[in-house]
Coordinates of C-alpha atoms (C1' of nucleotides) in Angstrom, one line a residue:
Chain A
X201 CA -71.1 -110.2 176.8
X202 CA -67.9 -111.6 176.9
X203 CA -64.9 -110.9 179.3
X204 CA -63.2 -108.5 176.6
X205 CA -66.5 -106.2 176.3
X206 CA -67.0 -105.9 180.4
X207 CA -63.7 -104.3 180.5
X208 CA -64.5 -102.2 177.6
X209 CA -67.8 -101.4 179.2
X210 CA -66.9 -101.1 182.9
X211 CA -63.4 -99.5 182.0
X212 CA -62.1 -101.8 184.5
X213 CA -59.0 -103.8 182.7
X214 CA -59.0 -107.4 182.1
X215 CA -56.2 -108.7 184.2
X216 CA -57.7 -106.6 187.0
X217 CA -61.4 -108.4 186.5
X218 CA -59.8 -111.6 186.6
X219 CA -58.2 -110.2 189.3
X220 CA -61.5 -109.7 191.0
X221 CA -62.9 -113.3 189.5
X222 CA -59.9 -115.2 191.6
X223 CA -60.3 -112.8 194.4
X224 CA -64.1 -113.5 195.1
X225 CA -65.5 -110.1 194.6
X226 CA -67.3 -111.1 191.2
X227 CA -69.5 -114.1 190.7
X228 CA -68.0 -116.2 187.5
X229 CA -70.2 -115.8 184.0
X230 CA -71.5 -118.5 182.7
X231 CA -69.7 -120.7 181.0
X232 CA -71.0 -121.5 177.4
X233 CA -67.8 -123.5 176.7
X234 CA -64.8 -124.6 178.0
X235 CA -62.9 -121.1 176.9
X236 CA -65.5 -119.0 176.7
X237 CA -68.4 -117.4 179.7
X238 CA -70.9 -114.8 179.3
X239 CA -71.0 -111.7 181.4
X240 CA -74.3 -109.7 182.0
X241 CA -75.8 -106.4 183.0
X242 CA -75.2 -108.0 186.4
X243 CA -71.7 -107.9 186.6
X244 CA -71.4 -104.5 185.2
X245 CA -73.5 -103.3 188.2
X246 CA -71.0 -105.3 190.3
X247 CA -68.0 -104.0 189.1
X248 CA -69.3 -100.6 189.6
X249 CA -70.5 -101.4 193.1
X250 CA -66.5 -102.5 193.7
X251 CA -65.0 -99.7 192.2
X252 CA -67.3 -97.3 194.4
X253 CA -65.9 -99.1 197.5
X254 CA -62.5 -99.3 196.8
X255 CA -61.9 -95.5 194.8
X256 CA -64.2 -93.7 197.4
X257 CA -65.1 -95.9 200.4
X258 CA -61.1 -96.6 200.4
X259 CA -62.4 -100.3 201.7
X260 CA -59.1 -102.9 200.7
X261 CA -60.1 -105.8 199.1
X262 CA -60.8 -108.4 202.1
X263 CA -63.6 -105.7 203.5
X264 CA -64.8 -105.7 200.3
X265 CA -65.4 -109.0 200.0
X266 CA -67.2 -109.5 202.9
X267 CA -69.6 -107.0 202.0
X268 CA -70.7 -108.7 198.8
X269 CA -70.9 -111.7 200.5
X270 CA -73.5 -110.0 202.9
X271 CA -75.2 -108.3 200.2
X272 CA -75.4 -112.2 198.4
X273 CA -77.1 -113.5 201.5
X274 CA -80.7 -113.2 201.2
X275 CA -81.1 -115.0 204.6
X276 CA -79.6 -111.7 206.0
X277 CA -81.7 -109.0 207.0
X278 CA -81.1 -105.4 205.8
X279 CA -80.0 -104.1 209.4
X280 CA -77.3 -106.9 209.3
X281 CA -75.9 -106.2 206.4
X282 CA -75.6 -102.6 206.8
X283 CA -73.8 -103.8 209.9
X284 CA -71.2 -105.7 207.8
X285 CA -70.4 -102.7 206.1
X286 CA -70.2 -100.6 208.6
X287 CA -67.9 -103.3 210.3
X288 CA -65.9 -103.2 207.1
X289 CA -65.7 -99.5 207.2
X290 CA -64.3 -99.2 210.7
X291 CA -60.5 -99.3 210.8
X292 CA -59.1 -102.2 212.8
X293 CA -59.1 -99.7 215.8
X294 CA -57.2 -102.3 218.2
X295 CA -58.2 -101.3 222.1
X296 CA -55.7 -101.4 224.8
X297 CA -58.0 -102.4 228.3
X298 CA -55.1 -102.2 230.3
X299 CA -54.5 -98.4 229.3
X300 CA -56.2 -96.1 231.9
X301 CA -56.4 -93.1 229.4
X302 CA -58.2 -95.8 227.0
X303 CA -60.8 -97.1 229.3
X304 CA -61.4 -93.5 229.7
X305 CA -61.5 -92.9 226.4
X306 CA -64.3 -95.7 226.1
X307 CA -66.4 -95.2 228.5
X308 CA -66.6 -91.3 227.6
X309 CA -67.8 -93.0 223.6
X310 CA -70.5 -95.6 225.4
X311 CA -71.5 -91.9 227.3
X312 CA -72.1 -90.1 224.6
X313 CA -74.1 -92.8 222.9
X314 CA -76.2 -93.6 225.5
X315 CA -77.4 -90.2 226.1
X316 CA -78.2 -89.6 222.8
X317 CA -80.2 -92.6 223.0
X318 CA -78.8 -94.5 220.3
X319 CA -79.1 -98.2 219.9
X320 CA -75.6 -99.5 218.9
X321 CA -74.4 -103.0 219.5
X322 CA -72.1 -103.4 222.4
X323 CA -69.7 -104.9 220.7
X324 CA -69.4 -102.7 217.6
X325 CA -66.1 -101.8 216.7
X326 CA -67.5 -98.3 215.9
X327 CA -67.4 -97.7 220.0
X328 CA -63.7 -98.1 219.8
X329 CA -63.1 -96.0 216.8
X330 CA -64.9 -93.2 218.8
X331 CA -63.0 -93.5 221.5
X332 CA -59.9 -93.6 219.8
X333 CA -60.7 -90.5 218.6
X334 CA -61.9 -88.6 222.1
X335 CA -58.4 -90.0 222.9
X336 CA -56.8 -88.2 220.1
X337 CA -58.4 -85.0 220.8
X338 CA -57.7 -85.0 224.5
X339 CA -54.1 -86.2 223.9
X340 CA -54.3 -83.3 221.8
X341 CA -55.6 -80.8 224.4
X342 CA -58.8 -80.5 222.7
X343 CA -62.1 -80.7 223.9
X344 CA -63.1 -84.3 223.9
X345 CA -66.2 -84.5 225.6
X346 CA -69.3 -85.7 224.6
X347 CA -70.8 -82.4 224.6
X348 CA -68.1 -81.2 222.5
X349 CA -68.9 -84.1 220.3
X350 CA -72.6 -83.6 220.7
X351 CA -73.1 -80.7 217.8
X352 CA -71.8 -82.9 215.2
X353 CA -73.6 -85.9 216.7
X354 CA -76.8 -84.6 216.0
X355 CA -76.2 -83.2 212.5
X356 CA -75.0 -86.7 211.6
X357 CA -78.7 -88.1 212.8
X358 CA -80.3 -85.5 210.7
X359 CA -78.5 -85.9 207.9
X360 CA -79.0 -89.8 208.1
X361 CA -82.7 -89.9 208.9
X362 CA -84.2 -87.2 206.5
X363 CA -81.5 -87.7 203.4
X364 CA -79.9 -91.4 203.6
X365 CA -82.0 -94.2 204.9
X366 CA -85.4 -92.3 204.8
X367 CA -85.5 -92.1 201.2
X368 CA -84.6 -95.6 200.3
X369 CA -87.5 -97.0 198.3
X370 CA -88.2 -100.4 199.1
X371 CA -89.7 -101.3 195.3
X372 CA -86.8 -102.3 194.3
X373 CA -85.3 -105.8 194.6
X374 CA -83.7 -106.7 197.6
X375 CA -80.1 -107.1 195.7
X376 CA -81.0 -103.7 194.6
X377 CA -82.1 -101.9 197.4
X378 CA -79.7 -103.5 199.6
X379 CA -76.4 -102.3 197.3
X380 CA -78.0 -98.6 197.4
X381 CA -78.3 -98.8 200.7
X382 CA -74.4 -100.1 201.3
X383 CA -73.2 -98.1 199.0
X384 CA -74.6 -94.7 200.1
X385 CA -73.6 -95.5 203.3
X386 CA -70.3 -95.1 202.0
X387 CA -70.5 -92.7 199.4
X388 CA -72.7 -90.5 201.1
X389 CA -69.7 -90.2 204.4
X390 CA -67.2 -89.4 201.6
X391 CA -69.4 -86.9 200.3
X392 CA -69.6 -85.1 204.1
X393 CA -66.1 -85.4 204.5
X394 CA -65.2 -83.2 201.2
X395 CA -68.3 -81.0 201.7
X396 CA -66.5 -80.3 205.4
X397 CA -63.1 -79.8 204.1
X398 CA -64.7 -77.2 201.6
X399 CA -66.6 -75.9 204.5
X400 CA -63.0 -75.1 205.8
X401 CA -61.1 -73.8 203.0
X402 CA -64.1 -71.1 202.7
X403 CA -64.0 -70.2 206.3
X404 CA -60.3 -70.1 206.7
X405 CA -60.2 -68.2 203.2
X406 CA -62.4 -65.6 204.8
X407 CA -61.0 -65.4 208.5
X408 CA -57.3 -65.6 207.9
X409 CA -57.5 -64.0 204.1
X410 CA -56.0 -65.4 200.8
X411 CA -52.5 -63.1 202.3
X412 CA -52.3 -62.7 205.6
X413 CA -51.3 -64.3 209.1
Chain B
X896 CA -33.9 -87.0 227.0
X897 CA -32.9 -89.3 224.7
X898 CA -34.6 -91.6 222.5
X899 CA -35.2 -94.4 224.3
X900 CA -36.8 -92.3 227.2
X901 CA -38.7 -90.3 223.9
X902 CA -40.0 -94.1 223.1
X903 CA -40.8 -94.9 226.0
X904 CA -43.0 -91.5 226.8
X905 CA -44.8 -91.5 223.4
X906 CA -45.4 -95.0 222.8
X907 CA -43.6 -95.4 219.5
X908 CA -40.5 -98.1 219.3
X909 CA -37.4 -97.0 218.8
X910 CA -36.8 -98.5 215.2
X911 CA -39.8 -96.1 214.3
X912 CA -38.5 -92.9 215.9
X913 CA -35.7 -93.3 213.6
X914 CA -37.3 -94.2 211.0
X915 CA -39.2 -90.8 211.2
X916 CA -36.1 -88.9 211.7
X917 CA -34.9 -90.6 208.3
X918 CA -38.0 -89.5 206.4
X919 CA -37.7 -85.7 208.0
X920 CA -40.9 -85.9 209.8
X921 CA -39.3 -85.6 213.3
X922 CA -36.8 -82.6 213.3
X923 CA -33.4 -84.0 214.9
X924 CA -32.5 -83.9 218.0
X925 CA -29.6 -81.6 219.8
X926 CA -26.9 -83.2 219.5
X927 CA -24.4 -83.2 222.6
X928 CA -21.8 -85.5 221.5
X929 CA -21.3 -88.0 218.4
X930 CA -23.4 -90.8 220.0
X931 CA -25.7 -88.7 222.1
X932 CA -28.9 -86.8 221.0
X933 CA -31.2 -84.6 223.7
X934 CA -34.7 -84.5 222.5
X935 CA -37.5 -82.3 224.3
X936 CA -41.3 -81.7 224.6
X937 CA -41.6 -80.2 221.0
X938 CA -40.2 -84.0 219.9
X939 CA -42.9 -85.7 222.0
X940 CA -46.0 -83.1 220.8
X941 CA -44.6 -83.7 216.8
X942 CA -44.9 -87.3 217.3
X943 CA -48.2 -87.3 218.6
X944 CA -48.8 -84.9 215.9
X945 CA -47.8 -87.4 213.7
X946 CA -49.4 -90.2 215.2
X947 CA -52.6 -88.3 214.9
X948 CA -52.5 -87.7 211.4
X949 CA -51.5 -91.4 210.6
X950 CA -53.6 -92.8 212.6
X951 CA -56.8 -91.0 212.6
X952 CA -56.4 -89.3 209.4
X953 CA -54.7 -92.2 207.6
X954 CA -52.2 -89.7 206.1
X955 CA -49.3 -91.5 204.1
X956 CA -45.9 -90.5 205.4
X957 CA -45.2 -88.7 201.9
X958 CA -48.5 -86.3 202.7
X959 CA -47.4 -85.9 206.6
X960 CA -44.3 -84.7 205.8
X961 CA -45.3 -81.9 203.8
X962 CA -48.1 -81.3 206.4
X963 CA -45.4 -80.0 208.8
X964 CA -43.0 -78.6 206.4
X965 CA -46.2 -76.3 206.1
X966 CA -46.5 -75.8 209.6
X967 CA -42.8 -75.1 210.5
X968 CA -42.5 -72.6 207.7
X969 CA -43.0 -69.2 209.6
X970 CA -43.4 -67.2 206.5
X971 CA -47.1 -69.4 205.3
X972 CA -50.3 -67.9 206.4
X973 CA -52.8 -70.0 208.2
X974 CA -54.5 -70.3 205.2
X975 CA -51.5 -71.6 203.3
X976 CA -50.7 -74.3 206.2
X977 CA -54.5 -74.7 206.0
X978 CA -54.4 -75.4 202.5
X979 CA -51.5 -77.8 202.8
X980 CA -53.6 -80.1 205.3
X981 CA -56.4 -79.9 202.9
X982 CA -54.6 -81.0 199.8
X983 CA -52.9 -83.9 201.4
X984 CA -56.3 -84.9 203.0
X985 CA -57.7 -84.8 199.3
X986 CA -56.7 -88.4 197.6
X987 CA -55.4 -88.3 194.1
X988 CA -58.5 -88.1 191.8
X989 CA -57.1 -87.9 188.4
X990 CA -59.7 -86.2 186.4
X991 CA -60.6 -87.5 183.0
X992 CA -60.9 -84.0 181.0
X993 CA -61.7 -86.1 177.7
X994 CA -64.7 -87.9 179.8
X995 CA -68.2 -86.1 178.7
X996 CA -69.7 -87.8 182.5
X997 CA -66.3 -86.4 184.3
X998 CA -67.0 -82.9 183.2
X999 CA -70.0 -83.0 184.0
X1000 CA -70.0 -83.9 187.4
X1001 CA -67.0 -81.5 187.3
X1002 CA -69.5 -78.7 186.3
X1003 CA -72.4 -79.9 189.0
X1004 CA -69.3 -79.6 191.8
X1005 CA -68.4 -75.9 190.4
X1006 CA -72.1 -75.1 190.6
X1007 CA -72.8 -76.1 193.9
X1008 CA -69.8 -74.5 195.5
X1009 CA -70.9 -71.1 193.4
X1010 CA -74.4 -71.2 194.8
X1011 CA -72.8 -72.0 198.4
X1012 CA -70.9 -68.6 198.2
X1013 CA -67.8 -70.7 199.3
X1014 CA -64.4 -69.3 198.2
X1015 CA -62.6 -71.9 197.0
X1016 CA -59.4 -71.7 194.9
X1017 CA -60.5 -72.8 191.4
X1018 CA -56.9 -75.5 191.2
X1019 CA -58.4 -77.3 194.5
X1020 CA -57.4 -80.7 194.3
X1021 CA -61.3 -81.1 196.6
X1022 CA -63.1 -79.7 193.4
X1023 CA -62.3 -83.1 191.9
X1024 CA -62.8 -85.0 194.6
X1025 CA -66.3 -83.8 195.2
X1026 CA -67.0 -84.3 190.9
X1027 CA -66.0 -87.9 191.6
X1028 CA -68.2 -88.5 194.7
X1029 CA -71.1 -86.9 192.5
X1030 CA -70.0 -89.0 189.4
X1031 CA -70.1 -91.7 191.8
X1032 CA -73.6 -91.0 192.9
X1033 CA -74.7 -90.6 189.7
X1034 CA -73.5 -94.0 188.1
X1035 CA -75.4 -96.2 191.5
X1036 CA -78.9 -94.1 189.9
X1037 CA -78.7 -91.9 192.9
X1038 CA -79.5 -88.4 193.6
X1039 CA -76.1 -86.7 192.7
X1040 CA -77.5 -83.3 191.8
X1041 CA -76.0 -80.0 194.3
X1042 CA -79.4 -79.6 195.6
X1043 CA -79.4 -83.3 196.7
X1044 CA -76.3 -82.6 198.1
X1045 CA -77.0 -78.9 199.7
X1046 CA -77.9 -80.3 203.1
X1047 CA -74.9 -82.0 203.6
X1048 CA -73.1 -78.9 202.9
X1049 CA -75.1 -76.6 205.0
X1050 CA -74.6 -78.9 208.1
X1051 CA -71.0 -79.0 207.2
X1052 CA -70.6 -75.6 207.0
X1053 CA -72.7 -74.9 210.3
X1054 CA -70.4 -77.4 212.0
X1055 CA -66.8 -75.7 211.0
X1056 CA -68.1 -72.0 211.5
X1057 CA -69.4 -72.9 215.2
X1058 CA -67.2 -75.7 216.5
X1059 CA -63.9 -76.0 214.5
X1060 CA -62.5 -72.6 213.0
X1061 CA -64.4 -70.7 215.4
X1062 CA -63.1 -71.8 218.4
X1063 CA -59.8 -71.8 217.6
X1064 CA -57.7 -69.5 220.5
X1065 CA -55.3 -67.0 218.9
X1066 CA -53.2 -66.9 222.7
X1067 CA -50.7 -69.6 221.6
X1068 CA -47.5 -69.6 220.0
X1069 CA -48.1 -69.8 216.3
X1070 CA -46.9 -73.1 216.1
X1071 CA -49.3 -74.4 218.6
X1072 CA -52.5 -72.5 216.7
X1073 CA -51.2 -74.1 213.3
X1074 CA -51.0 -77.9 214.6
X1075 CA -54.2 -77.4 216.5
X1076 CA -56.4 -75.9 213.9
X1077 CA -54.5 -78.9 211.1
X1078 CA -55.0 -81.6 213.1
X1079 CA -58.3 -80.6 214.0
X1080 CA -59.1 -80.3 210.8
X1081 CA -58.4 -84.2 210.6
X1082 CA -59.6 -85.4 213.6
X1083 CA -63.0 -83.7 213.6
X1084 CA -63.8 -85.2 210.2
X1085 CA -63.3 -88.5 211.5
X1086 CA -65.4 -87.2 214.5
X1087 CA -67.7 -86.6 212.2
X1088 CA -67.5 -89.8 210.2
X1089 CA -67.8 -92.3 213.1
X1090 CA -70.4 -90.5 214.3
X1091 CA -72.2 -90.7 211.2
X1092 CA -72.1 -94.2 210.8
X1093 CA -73.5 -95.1 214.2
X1094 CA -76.1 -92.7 213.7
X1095 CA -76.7 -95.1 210.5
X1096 CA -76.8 -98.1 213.1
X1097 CA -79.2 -96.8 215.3
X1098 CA -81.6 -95.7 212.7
X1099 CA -81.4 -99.1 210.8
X1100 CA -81.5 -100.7 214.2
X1101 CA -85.1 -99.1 214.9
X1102 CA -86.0 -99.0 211.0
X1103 CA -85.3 -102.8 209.8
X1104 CA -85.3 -103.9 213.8
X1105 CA -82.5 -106.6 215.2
X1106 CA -83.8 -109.4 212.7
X1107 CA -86.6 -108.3 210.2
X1108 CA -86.4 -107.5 206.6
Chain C
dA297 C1' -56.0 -123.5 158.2
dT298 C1' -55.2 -119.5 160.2
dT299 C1' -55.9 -116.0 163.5
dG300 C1' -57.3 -114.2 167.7
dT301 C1' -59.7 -114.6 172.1
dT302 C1' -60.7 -116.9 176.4
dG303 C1' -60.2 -119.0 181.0
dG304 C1' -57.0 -120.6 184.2
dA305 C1' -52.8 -120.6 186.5
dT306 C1' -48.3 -118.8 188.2
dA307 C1' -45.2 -115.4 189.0
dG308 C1' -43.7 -110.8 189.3
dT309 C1' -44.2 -105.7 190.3
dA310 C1' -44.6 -101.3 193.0
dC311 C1' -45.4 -99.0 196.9
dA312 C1' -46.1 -98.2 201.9
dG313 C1' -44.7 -98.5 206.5
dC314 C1' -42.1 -100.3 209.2
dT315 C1' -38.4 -103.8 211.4
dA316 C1' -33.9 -105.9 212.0
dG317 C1' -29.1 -106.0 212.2
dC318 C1' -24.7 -104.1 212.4
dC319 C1' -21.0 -100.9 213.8
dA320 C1' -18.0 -97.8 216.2
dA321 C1' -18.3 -94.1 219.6
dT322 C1' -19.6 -93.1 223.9
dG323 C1' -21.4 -92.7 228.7
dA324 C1' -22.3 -94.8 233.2
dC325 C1' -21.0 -97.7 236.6
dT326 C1' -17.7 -100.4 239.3
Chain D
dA922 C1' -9.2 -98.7 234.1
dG923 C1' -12.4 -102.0 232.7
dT924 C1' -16.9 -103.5 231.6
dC925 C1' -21.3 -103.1 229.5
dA926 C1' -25.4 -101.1 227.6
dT927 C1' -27.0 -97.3 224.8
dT928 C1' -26.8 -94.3 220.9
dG929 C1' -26.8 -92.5 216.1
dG930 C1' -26.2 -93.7 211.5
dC931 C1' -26.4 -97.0 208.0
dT932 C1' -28.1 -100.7 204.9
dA933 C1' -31.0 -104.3 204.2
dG934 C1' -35.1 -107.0 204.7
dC935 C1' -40.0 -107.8 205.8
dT936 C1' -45.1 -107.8 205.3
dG937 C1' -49.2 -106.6 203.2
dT938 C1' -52.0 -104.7 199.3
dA939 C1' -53.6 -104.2 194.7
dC940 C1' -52.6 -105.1 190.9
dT941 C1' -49.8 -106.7 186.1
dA942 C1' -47.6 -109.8 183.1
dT943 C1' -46.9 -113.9 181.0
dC944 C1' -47.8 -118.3 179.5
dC945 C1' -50.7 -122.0 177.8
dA946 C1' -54.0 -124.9 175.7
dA947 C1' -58.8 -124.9 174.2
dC948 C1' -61.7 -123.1 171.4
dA949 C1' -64.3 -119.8 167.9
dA950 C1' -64.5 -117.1 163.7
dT951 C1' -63.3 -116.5 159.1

DNA sequence: ATTGTTGGATAGTACAGCTAGCCAATGACT
DNA sequence: AGTCATTGGCTAGCTGTACTATCCAACAAT
């Protein structure tokens, strides 16, 4: 398969998968000759795998790249590379120590996990993106607490152990099973995110009526 | 007060304040003489408003604006202002009528929203959004069916009935109600999402262990 | 021999979200 | 009254991201 066919295939252009080539997010095919490589079913599955980040996971580029370089490392075990991606999904949430309302913040986040007996890394940056947003809420006068936090805690568990990583089947190859598992990680927190918002419009629809205050 | 003492209160520079007021985010402030502007506590609550949605909802400025033209238009309905939040949350999925896969995900997302109950305006924007996340699915060979997806939406809907829409307090000025229930809207999904994904750390943490397979 | 494609490289584009600089009017302080 | 910093309003510039566009010489296909 030659460049011109991936594009056609993938309906990714060509300047854009060169794009990717230089970039680092897709291996180079191999080169039969000086001017021409050949692409396989391999890079197809790639390309798909990098549009699915970038259109729904919303990940830029760099994150990206990372990713795929964790998903290329066979010396890395699955729990680490679902780390990189959920590293690559947290928003470079930068923490302010010297901010009393932060530390608060933070210690409310490392609260809430602990009770729920979660095993998170210390220094995940996931603890700082939840505090940032108990800060938000309370800034906003909302409750913020992490029993106000806890309902949606749990439903995220349940959806995680009985519908994401529970039904991962291991008979794959690791390249494959590893890419479903990165990529549902992501896909799957989209999908809950629009299924909420749905959730809303229906409720509001009915509370507040299609006409009314 | 005046802007520098706005700055200093809310934590946004100066250059940035202005820049706001240029985009018509932040209404002006009153003016008491050609060089002198007296801003108040609705200035300091919009730009944490604001803040909020950038921040933690990663609204672009384009989107924000129109969020609070919603909200300071006294003739919308809840549901309107609502709306407004939800469209702008909803990235631009250009569907691909002509695309036989596209209208069939299209279809799947109209079906599952039918079987739901959920009333949701047939031009919503998140109608597409949920046929590309199921499109998405489906490409990556995973389950992308509404069934598969049915949980997610139950929980979802569990989680806005009890927590979000329900517990909104109808003993506030209008314009307090609307910002709270919007930017709750955008808050608790990221609530959600964080949560989510350290739910997926713990589980891989006790599923693949700290180094294993 | 002609025509068209390819890989590789460089440069340019479009948008977003600020950031910087300037200016004259003004207010506060001495 | 004189000095000095601050303000609003303006225009311009900056940084980062994700592409596009163009060019070129080497090759392949006919």
């Amino acid at each position: 398969m030659r460049i011109s066919q991936l594009s056609a295939v993938s309906g990714v252009p060509i300047p854009t998968i060169k794009y990717y080539l230089r970039e680092g997010l897709l291996p180079a095919g191999e080169q039969t000759s000086a001017t021409r490589a050949e692409y396989g079913e391999r890079h197809v599955r790639r390309l798909r795998l990098i549009r699915a980040l970038l259109e729904v996971g919303r990940l830029p580029i760099a994150a990206i790249r990372k990713v795929l370089a964790a998903v290329d490392d066979e010396t890395l075990s699955m729990h680490l590379v679902l780390g990189t991606a959920h590293y690559a999904l947290a928003p470079a949430v930068e923490p302010h120590p010297d901010d009393e309302a932060w530390r608060e913040a933070r210690s409310e986040a490392d609260r809430l996990i602990a009770e729920l007996g979660w095993r998170i890394d210390a220094q995940a940056p996931t603890r700082d993106e939840l505090a940032q947003v108990i800060l938000t809420l309370s800034r906003l006068g909302m409750p913020a607490t992490g029993e106000a936090l806890r309902p949606y805690a749990e439903a995220a568990m349940e959806l995680v152990m009985e519908h994401e990583i529970g039904t991962i089947s291991l008979d794959r190859t690791r390249e494959e099973a590893v890419e479903t598992l990165v990529v549902g990680t992501v896909v799957h927190g989209r999908a809950l995110d629009v299924l909420r918002r749905l959730a809303q419009e229906s409720t509001s629809a009915q509370l507040f009526g299609i006409s009314g205050t």
